[in-house]
Coordinates of C-alpha atoms in Angstrom, one line a residue:
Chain A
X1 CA 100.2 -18.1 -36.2
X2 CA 100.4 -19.7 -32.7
X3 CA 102.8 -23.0 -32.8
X4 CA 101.2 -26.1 -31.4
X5 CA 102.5 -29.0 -29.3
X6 CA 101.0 -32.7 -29.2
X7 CA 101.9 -35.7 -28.6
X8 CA 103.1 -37.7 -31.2
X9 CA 101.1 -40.7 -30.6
X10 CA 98.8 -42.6 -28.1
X11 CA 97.1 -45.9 -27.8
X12 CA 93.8 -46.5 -26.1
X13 CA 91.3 -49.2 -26.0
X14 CA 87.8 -49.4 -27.2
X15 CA 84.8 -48.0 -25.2
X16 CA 87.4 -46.0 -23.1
X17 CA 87.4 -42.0 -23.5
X18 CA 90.2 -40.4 -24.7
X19 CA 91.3 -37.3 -24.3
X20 CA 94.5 -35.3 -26.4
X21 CA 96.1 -31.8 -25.2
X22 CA 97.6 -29.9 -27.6
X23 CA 99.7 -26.4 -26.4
X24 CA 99.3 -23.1 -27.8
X25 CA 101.3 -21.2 -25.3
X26 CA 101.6 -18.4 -28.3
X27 CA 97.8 -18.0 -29.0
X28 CA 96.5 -14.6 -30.2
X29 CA 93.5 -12.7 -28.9
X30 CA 91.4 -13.3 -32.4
X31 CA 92.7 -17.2 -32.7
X32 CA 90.5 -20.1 -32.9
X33 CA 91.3 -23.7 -32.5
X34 CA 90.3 -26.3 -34.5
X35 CA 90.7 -30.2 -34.4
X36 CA 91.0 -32.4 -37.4
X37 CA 90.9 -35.9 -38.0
X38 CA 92.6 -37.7 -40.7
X39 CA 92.3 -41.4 -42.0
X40 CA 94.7 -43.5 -43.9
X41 CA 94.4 -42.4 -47.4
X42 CA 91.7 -39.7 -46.8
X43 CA 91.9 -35.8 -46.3
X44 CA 91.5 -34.3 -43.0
X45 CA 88.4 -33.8 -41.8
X46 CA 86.7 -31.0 -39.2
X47 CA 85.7 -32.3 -36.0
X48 CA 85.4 -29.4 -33.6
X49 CA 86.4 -25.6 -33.1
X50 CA 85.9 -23.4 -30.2
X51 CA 87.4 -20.0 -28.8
X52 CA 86.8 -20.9 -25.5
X53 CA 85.2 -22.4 -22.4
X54 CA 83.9 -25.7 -23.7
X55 CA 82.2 -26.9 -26.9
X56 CA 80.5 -30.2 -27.8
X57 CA 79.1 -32.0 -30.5
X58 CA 78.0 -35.6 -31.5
X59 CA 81.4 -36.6 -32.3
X60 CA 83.8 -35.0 -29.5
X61 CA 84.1 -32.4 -26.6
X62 CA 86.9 -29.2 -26.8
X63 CA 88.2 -28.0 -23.3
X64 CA 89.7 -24.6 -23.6
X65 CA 91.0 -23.2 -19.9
X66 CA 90.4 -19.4 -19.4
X67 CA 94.1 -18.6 -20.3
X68 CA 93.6 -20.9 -23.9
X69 CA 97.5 -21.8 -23.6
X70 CA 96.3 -25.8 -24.0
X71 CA 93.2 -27.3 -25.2
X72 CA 92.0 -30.6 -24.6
X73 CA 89.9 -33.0 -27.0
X74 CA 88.2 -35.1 -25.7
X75 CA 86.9 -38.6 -27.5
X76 CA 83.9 -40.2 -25.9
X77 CA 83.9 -43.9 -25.7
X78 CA 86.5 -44.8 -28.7
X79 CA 86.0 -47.2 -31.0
X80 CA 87.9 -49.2 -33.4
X81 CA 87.3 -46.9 -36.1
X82 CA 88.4 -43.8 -33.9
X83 CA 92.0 -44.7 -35.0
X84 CA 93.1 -42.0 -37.0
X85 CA 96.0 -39.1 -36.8
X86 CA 94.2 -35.5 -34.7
X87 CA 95.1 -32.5 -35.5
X88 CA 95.0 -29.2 -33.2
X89 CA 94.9 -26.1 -35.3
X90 CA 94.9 -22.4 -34.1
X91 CA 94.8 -19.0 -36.2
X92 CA 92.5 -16.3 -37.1
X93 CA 91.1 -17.1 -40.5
X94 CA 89.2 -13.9 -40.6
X95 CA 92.5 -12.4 -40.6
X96 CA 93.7 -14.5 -44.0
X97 CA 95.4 -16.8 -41.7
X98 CA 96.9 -19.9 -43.4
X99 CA 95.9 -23.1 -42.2
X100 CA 98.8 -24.9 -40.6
X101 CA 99.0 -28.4 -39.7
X102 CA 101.5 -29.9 -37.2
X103 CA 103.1 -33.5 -37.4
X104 CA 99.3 -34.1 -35.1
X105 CA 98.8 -37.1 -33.1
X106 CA 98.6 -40.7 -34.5
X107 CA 95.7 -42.0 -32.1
X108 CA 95.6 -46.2 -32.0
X109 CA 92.8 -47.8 -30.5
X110 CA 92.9 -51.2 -29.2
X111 CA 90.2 -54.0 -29.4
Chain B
X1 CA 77.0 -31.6 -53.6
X2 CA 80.3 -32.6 -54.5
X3 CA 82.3 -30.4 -52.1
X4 CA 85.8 -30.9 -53.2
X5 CA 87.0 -33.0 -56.2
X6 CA 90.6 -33.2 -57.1
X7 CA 91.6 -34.5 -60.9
X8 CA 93.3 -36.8 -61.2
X9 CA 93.6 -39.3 -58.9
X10 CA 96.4 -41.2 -59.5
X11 CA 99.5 -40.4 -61.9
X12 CA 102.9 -41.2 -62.6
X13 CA 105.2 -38.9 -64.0
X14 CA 108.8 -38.7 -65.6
X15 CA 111.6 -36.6 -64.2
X16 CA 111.4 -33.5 -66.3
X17 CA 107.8 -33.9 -67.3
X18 CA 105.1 -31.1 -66.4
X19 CA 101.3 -31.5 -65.4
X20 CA 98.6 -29.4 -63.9
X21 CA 96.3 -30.9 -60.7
X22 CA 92.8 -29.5 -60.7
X23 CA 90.9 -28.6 -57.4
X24 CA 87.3 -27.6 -58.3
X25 CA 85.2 -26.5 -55.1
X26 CA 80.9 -26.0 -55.2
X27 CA 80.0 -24.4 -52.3
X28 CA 81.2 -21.0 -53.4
X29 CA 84.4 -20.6 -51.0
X30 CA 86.7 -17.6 -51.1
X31 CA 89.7 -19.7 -49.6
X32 CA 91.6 -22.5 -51.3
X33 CA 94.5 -24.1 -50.4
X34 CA 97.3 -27.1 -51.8
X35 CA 98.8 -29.2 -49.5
X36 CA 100.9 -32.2 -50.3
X37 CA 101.9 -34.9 -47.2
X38 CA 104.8 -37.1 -46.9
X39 CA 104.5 -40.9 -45.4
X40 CA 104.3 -40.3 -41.7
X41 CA 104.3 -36.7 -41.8
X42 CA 101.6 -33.9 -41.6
X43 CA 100.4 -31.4 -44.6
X44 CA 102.4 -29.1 -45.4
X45 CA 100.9 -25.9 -47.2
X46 CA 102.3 -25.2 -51.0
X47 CA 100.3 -22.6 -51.5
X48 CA 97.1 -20.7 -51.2
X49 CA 94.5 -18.6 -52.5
X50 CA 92.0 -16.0 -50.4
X51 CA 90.0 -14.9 -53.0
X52 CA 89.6 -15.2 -57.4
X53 CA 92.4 -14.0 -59.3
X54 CA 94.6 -14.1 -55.9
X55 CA 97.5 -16.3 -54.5
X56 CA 100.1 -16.3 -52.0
X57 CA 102.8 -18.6 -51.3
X58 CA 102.7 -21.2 -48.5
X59 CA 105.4 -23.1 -46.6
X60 CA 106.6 -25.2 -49.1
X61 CA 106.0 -23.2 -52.1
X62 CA 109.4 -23.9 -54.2
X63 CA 109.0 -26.3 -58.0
X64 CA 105.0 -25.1 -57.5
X65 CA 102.8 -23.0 -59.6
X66 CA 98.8 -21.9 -59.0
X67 CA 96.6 -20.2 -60.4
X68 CA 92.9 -19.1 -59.1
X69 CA 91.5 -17.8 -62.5
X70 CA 87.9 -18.7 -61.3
X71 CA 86.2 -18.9 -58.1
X72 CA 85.8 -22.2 -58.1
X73 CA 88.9 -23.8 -59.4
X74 CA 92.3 -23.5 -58.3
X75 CA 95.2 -26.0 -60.3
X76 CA 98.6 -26.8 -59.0
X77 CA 100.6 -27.0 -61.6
X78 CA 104.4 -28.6 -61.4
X79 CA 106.8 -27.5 -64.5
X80 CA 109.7 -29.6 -64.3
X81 CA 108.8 -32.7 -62.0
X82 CA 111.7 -34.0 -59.4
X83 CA 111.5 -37.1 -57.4
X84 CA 111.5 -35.2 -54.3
X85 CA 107.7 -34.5 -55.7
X86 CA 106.5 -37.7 -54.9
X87 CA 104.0 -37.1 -52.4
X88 CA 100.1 -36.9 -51.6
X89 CA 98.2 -34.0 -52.8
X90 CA 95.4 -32.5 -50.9
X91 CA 93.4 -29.8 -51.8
X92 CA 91.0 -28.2 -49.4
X93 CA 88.5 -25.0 -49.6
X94 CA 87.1 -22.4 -46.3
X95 CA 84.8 -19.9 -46.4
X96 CA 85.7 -17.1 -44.4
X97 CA 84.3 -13.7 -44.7
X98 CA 83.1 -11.9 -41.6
X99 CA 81.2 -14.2 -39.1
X100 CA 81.9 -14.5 -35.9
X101 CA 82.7 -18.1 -35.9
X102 CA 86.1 -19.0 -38.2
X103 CA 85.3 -21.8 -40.4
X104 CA 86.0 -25.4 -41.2
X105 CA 88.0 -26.2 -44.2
X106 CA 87.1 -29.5 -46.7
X107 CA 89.5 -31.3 -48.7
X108 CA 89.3 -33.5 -51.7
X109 CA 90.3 -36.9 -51.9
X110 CA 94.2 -36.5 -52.7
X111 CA 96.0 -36.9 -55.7
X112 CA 98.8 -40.2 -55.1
X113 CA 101.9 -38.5 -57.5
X114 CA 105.2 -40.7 -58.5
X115 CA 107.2 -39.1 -60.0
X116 CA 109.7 -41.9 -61.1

């Protein structure tokens, strides 16, 4: 399993895009990476996964460069309600890879 | 569709005492995992299951138990509760068997455990 580096927090304000980079310097050939998003009080929940290039859908955008050492995720236009903790996975869950969560990034948007 | 329901909810325990958390999953997922989260921290993995009848140890597996007897349902059970045990639970369920895309995982609603 490829460690991953965030940072620990940012703050943002509404309508503004925002955009986190997480590192995977370690990633493996088969790995995937996956955000998460997690409220206060809630489980996580999927937002995006890509191998590589770039992959959107109607809630965010994933970056991947061609070396996939970083990935970006990119939050369109933030909103109150965007505040939440992001999480950047990467593994190979074809290969029984455990899901592994970092400390993520606490994500604080400002009205 | 339920998805992922977690039993119970809420529960306060005495040192010592012993109790069982149920995860029961729908949509037919080989994969099952137990987290449990710390105030401020990430999820950390307890333990995990790929498959019925199958389980494998996680990160944080020590005072834990599980079982995956069926398919569906896979229980965390704790035998001698500690204080360090306070914690969230989270349970969450992936489907992964071939595909060329890997696969999101769901989680229930967490378990809030004080163990007191």
């Amino acid at each position: 399993l490829a460690k991953t580096t965030q940072p620990i927090s940012m703050d943002s304000y509404e309508g503004q895009e925002v955009n986190i980079t997480c590192s995977h310097n370690n990633i493996a050939t088969n790995d995937y990476i996956t955000w998460y998003q997690q409220f206060p009080s809630q489980g996580p929940r999927f937002i995006i996964q890509g191998y590589k290039t770039k992959v959107t859908n109607e809630v965010a955008s994933l970056f991947i460069p061609a070396d996939r050492k970083s990935s970006t995720l990119s939050l369109p236009r933030v909103s109150l309600s965007d505040t939440a903790v992001y999480y950047c996975l990467v593994g190979d869950m074809r290969a029984d890879d455990k899901i592994i969560f970092g400390k993520g990034t606490r994500l604080h948007i400002l009205p | 569709n339920a998805g992922v329901t977690q039993t119970p909810k809420f529960r306060v325990l005495k040192t010592g005492q012993s109790m069982t958390l149920l995860c029961a999953q729908d949509m037919n997922h080989e994969y099952m995992y137990w987290y449990r989260q710390d105030p401020g921290m990430g999820l950390r993995l307890i333990h995990y299951s790929v498959g019925e009848g199958t389980t494998a140890k996680g990160e944080v597996p020590d005072g834990y138990n599980v079982s995956r007897l069926k398919k569906q349902n896979f229980l965390l059970g704790l035998e001698s509760a500690a204080p360090s045990q306070t914690s969230v639970y989270f349970c969450a369920s992936s489907y992964s068997m071939g595909g060329y895309m890997n696969t999101e995982a769901f989680f229930g609603q967490g378990t809030r455990l004080t163990v007191v």
